[in-house]
Coordinates of C-alpha atoms in Angstrom, one line a residue:
X1 CA 11.4 81.9 -21.4
X2 CA 14.1 84.2 -20.1
X3 CA 17.2 82.6 -18.9
X4 CA 19.2 83.3 -15.8
X5 CA 22.4 81.3 -15.7
X6 CA 24.3 81.2 -12.4
X7 CA 27.9 80.0 -12.5
X8 CA 29.6 79.1 -9.3
X9 CA 33.4 79.5 -9.2
X10 CA 33.5 76.3 -7.1
X11 CA 37.0 76.3 -5.5
X12 CA 36.8 80.0 -4.9
X13 CA 33.7 79.4 -2.7
X14 CA 34.9 76.2 -1.1
X15 CA 38.4 77.4 -0.1
X16 CA 36.9 80.5 1.6
X17 CA 34.3 78.4 3.5
X18 CA 36.9 75.8 4.4
X19 CA 39.5 78.4 5.6
X20 CA 36.9 79.8 8.0
X21 CA 36.2 76.4 9.7
X22 CA 37.7 75.9 13.2
X23 CA 38.7 72.3 12.3
X24 CA 40.1 72.0 8.8
X25 CA 39.8 68.2 8.9
X26 CA 36.0 68.5 9.5
X27 CA 34.9 68.1 5.9
X28 CA 31.3 67.3 7.0
X29 CA 31.1 70.9 8.4
X30 CA 32.5 72.3 5.2
X31 CA 29.9 70.4 3.1
X32 CA 27.1 71.6 5.4
X33 CA 28.3 75.2 5.2
X34 CA 28.7 75.3 1.5
X35 CA 25.3 73.6 1.0
X36 CA 23.7 76.3 3.2
X37 CA 25.6 79.0 1.2
X38 CA 24.4 77.6 -2.1
X39 CA 20.8 77.4 -0.9
X40 CA 21.0 81.1 0.0
X41 CA 22.5 81.9 -3.4
X42 CA 19.8 80.0 -5.2
X43 CA 17.1 81.7 -3.1
X44 CA 18.5 85.1 -3.8
X45 CA 19.4 84.7 -7.5
X46 CA 16.5 82.4 -8.7
X47 CA 18.5 80.7 -11.5
X48 CA 16.9 78.9 -14.4
X49 CA 20.2 77.2 -15.1
X50 CA 23.2 76.6 -12.7
X51 CA 26.6 75.0 -12.8
X52 CA 29.6 74.8 -10.5
X53 CA 33.0 74.9 -12.3
X54 CA 36.0 73.3 -10.7
X55 CA 39.7 73.4 -11.5
X56 CA 40.9 69.8 -11.9
X57 CA 43.1 69.2 -8.9
X58 CA 45.6 67.0 -10.8
X59 CA 46.2 69.4 -13.6
X60 CA 49.4 71.5 -13.9
X61 CA 49.3 75.3 -14.1
X62 CA 47.8 75.2 -17.6
X63 CA 48.6 77.2 -20.8
X64 CA 49.5 80.3 -18.9
X65 CA 52.5 78.7 -17.3
X66 CA 53.7 77.8 -20.8
X67 CA 53.5 81.5 -21.8
X68 CA 54.9 82.7 -18.4
X69 CA 56.9 80.0 -16.7
X70 CA 56.6 81.6 -13.2
X71 CA 52.9 81.9 -13.3
X72 CA 51.3 80.8 -10.0
X73 CA 54.6 78.9 -9.2
X74 CA 54.3 79.7 -5.5
X75 CA 50.6 78.9 -5.0
X76 CA 49.7 76.9 -2.0
X77 CA 48.5 73.3 -2.6
X78 CA 45.0 72.4 -1.6
X79 CA 44.8 71.2 2.0
X80 CA 44.7 67.4 2.0
X81 CA 41.4 67.0 3.9
X82 CA 39.7 69.3 1.5
X83 CA 41.3 67.5 -1.5
X84 CA 40.0 64.2 -0.2
X85 CA 36.5 65.6 0.4
X86 CA 35.9 67.2 -3.0
X87 CA 34.0 64.2 -4.3
X88 CA 31.6 64.4 -1.3
X89 CA 31.2 68.1 -1.8
X90 CA 30.3 67.6 -5.4
X91 CA 27.8 64.9 -4.5
X92 CA 26.2 67.2 -1.9
X93 CA 25.9 69.9 -4.6
X94 CA 24.5 67.4 -7.1
X95 CA 21.8 66.6 -4.5
X96 CA 20.9 70.3 -4.6
X97 CA 20.5 70.1 -8.4
X98 CA 23.9 71.6 -9.2
X99 CA 26.0 69.8 -11.8
X100 CA 29.8 70.2 -11.8
X101 CA 32.1 71.0 -14.7
X102 CA 35.8 70.0 -14.2
X103 CA 38.5 71.6 -16.2
X104 CA 40.8 69.4 -18.3
X105 CA 43.9 71.3 -19.3
X106 CA 42.2 74.7 -19.0
X107 CA 41.8 76.8 -15.9
X108 CA 38.3 77.0 -14.5
X109 CA 38.5 80.8 -15.1
X110 CA 38.5 80.2 -18.8
X111 CA 35.6 77.7 -18.7
X112 CA 33.6 80.1 -16.6
X113 CA 34.4 82.9 -19.1
X114 CA 33.5 80.9 -22.1
X115 CA 30.2 79.7 -20.8
X116 CA 29.3 83.1 -19.4
X117 CA 30.0 84.9 -22.7
X118 CA 28.2 82.3 -24.8
X119 CA 25.0 82.9 -22.9
X120 CA 25.4 86.7 -22.3
X121 CA 26.1 87.3 -25.9
X122 CA 22.7 86.0 -26.7
X123 CA 21.1 88.6 -24.5
X124 CA 20.4 86.3 -21.5
X125 CA 21.3 87.1 -17.9
X126 CA 24.5 85.5 -16.4
X127 CA 25.7 85.8 -12.8
X128 CA 29.1 84.6 -11.8
X129 CA 29.5 83.9 -8.1
X130 CA 33.1 84.6 -7.2
X131 CA 35.4 87.0 -5.3
X132 CA 37.8 86.9 -8.2
X133 CA 38.1 90.4 -9.8
X134 CA 39.6 88.9 -12.9
X135 CA 36.0 88.1 -14.1
X136 CA 35.2 91.8 -14.1
X137 CA 36.8 92.2 -17.6
X138 CA 33.7 90.3 -18.9
X139 CA 31.1 92.8 -17.4
X140 CA 28.3 93.7 -19.7
X141 CA 24.6 94.7 -19.4
X142 CA 23.7 91.0 -19.1
X143 CA 26.7 89.7 -17.3
X144 CA 27.5 90.5 -13.6
X145 CA 29.7 89.2 -10.8
X146 CA 28.6 88.7 -7.3
X147 CA 31.0 88.6 -4.3
X148 CA 28.8 86.6 -2.0
X149 CA 31.1 86.9 1.0
X150 CA 31.2 90.7 0.9
X151 CA 27.6 91.0 -0.2
X152 CA 28.5 93.3 -3.1
X153 CA 28.4 93.4 -6.9
X154 CA 31.7 93.7 -8.6
X155 CA 30.4 96.1 -11.2
X156 CA 31.7 98.9 -13.4
X157 CA 31.5 101.5 -10.6
X158 CA 33.4 99.1 -8.3
X159 CA 36.1 98.7 -10.9
X160 CA 36.3 102.5 -11.3
X161 CA 36.7 102.9 -7.6
X162 CA 39.1 100.0 -7.1
X163 CA 41.3 100.4 -10.2
X164 CA 40.4 103.7 -11.9
X165 CA 39.9 102.0 -15.3
X166 CA 37.1 100.5 -17.4
X167 CA 36.3 96.8 -17.1
X168 CA 37.5 96.1 -20.6
X169 CA 40.9 97.7 -19.7
X170 CA 41.6 95.4 -16.8
X171 CA 43.9 92.9 -18.7
X172 CA 45.9 95.9 -19.9
X173 CA 46.0 97.2 -16.3
X174 CA 47.4 94.0 -15.0
X175 CA 49.7 93.8 -18.0
X176 CA 51.2 97.1 -16.7
X177 CA 51.1 96.6 -12.9
X178 CA 51.4 92.8 -12.8
X179 CA 49.7 90.5 -10.3
X180 CA 52.0 89.7 -7.4
X181 CA 49.9 86.9 -6.0
X182 CA 50.2 85.0 -9.4
X183 CA 53.8 85.9 -10.1
X184 CA 52.8 88.1 -13.0
X185 CA 55.5 90.8 -13.2
X186 CA 54.1 93.5 -15.5
X187 CA 56.4 96.5 -16.2
X188 CA 58.8 97.2 -13.4
X189 CA 58.2 100.6 -11.9
X190 CA 54.6 100.9 -13.2
X191 CA 52.2 100.7 -10.3
X192 CA 48.5 101.2 -10.0
X193 CA 48.7 105.0 -10.1
X194 CA 50.8 105.1 -13.2
X195 CA 48.7 102.4 -14.9
X196 CA 45.5 104.4 -14.2
X197 CA 47.2 107.5 -15.6
X198 CA 48.3 105.7 -18.8
X199 CA 45.0 103.9 -19.4
X200 CA 43.1 107.2 -18.8
X201 CA 45.1 108.7 -21.7
X202 CA 45.2 105.6 -23.9
X203 CA 42.8 102.8 -24.6
X204 CA 45.4 100.0 -24.1
X205 CA 49.0 99.1 -23.9
X206 CA 49.6 99.0 -27.7
X207 CA 48.1 102.5 -28.2
X208 CA 50.3 103.9 -25.4
X209 CA 53.4 102.2 -26.8
X210 CA 52.8 103.5 -30.3
X211 CA 52.1 107.1 -29.3
X212 CA 54.5 110.0 -29.2
X213 CA 52.4 111.4 -26.4
X214 CA 53.4 108.8 -23.9
X215 CA 55.0 110.6 -21.0
X216 CA 58.8 110.5 -21.1
X217 CA 58.9 109.0 -17.6
X218 CA 57.1 105.9 -19.0
X219 CA 58.8 105.8 -22.4
X220 CA 62.0 104.0 -21.3
X221 CA 60.0 101.5 -19.2
X222 CA 57.8 100.7 -22.1
X223 CA 60.7 100.4 -24.6
X224 CA 62.6 98.0 -22.2
X225 CA 59.6 95.9 -21.0
X226 CA 56.9 96.0 -23.7
X227 CA 57.2 92.2 -24.3
X228 CA 56.7 91.6 -20.6
X229 CA 53.6 93.8 -20.6
X230 CA 52.2 91.9 -23.6
X231 CA 52.7 88.5 -22.1
X232 CA 51.3 89.7 -18.7
X233 CA 48.3 91.1 -20.5
X234 CA 47.8 87.8 -22.3
X235 CA 47.9 85.7 -19.2
X236 CA 45.6 88.2 -17.4
X237 CA 43.0 88.0 -20.1
X238 CA 40.3 85.2 -20.1
X239 CA 39.8 82.8 -22.9
X240 CA 36.2 82.7 -24.2
X241 CA 36.5 80.1 -27.0
X242 CA 36.9 76.8 -25.3
X243 CA 34.9 73.8 -26.5
X244 CA 32.5 73.0 -23.7
X245 CA 30.9 69.7 -24.9
X246 CA 27.4 70.3 -23.4
X247 CA 24.4 72.6 -24.0
X248 CA 22.3 74.8 -21.8
X249 CA 19.5 72.3 -21.5
X250 CA 22.0 70.0 -19.6
X251 CA 22.3 72.4 -16.7
X252 CA 18.7 73.5 -16.3
X253 CA 18.0 73.9 -12.6
X254 CA 15.5 71.6 -11.0
X255 CA 15.5 71.9 -7.2

């Protein structure tokens, strides 16, 4: 039997639904809306297996903050009504047949990436439901990302249009440009246009740094900030080797 695993980036979906509610304290409405949303996702994607992956709300900023202390330092806390309603949301999703995986020391992104790659590398179909473009570095013939809210696939042509690089170069791209929303600095003075130019000429940061053909206008920046670029690439990349503690049979979808 062919497998189609659908992975829900849970807080990505929930926060967007909740932020659109007229009354943030009305968790019942958020539950109702997310349930309808998931029913539509299930109807459209027809999964054989499905799971919702949550960041643990009590955890710190994870291993990335140990590597880059300012990482996500200014992120907004979850609204209190939403925090208090998460258990009810998870129960409503469970009633739909969707189990939840909570991170414990790792970010949900890394759990999603690990599970997705384990299945996709066996030639089975994986769909990640998320607006987070960070997952696009995982793209392959059997792994795709669906932005449900914009009704679009975050695929290789989208990445080419959006960033001008290949999906597998995205971590290098963010290593160069940084990610301002997560307090990832990159190399000062290297913006999207420069990063595209560099990664069109070279495969990655290390090849550019080692080459005599790196444009003089970038050489000094690289020489002064190569360690920053390396660290920023590291925190932008997704881990795919986390011990998950369950197997695919445990998340078979039964409506």
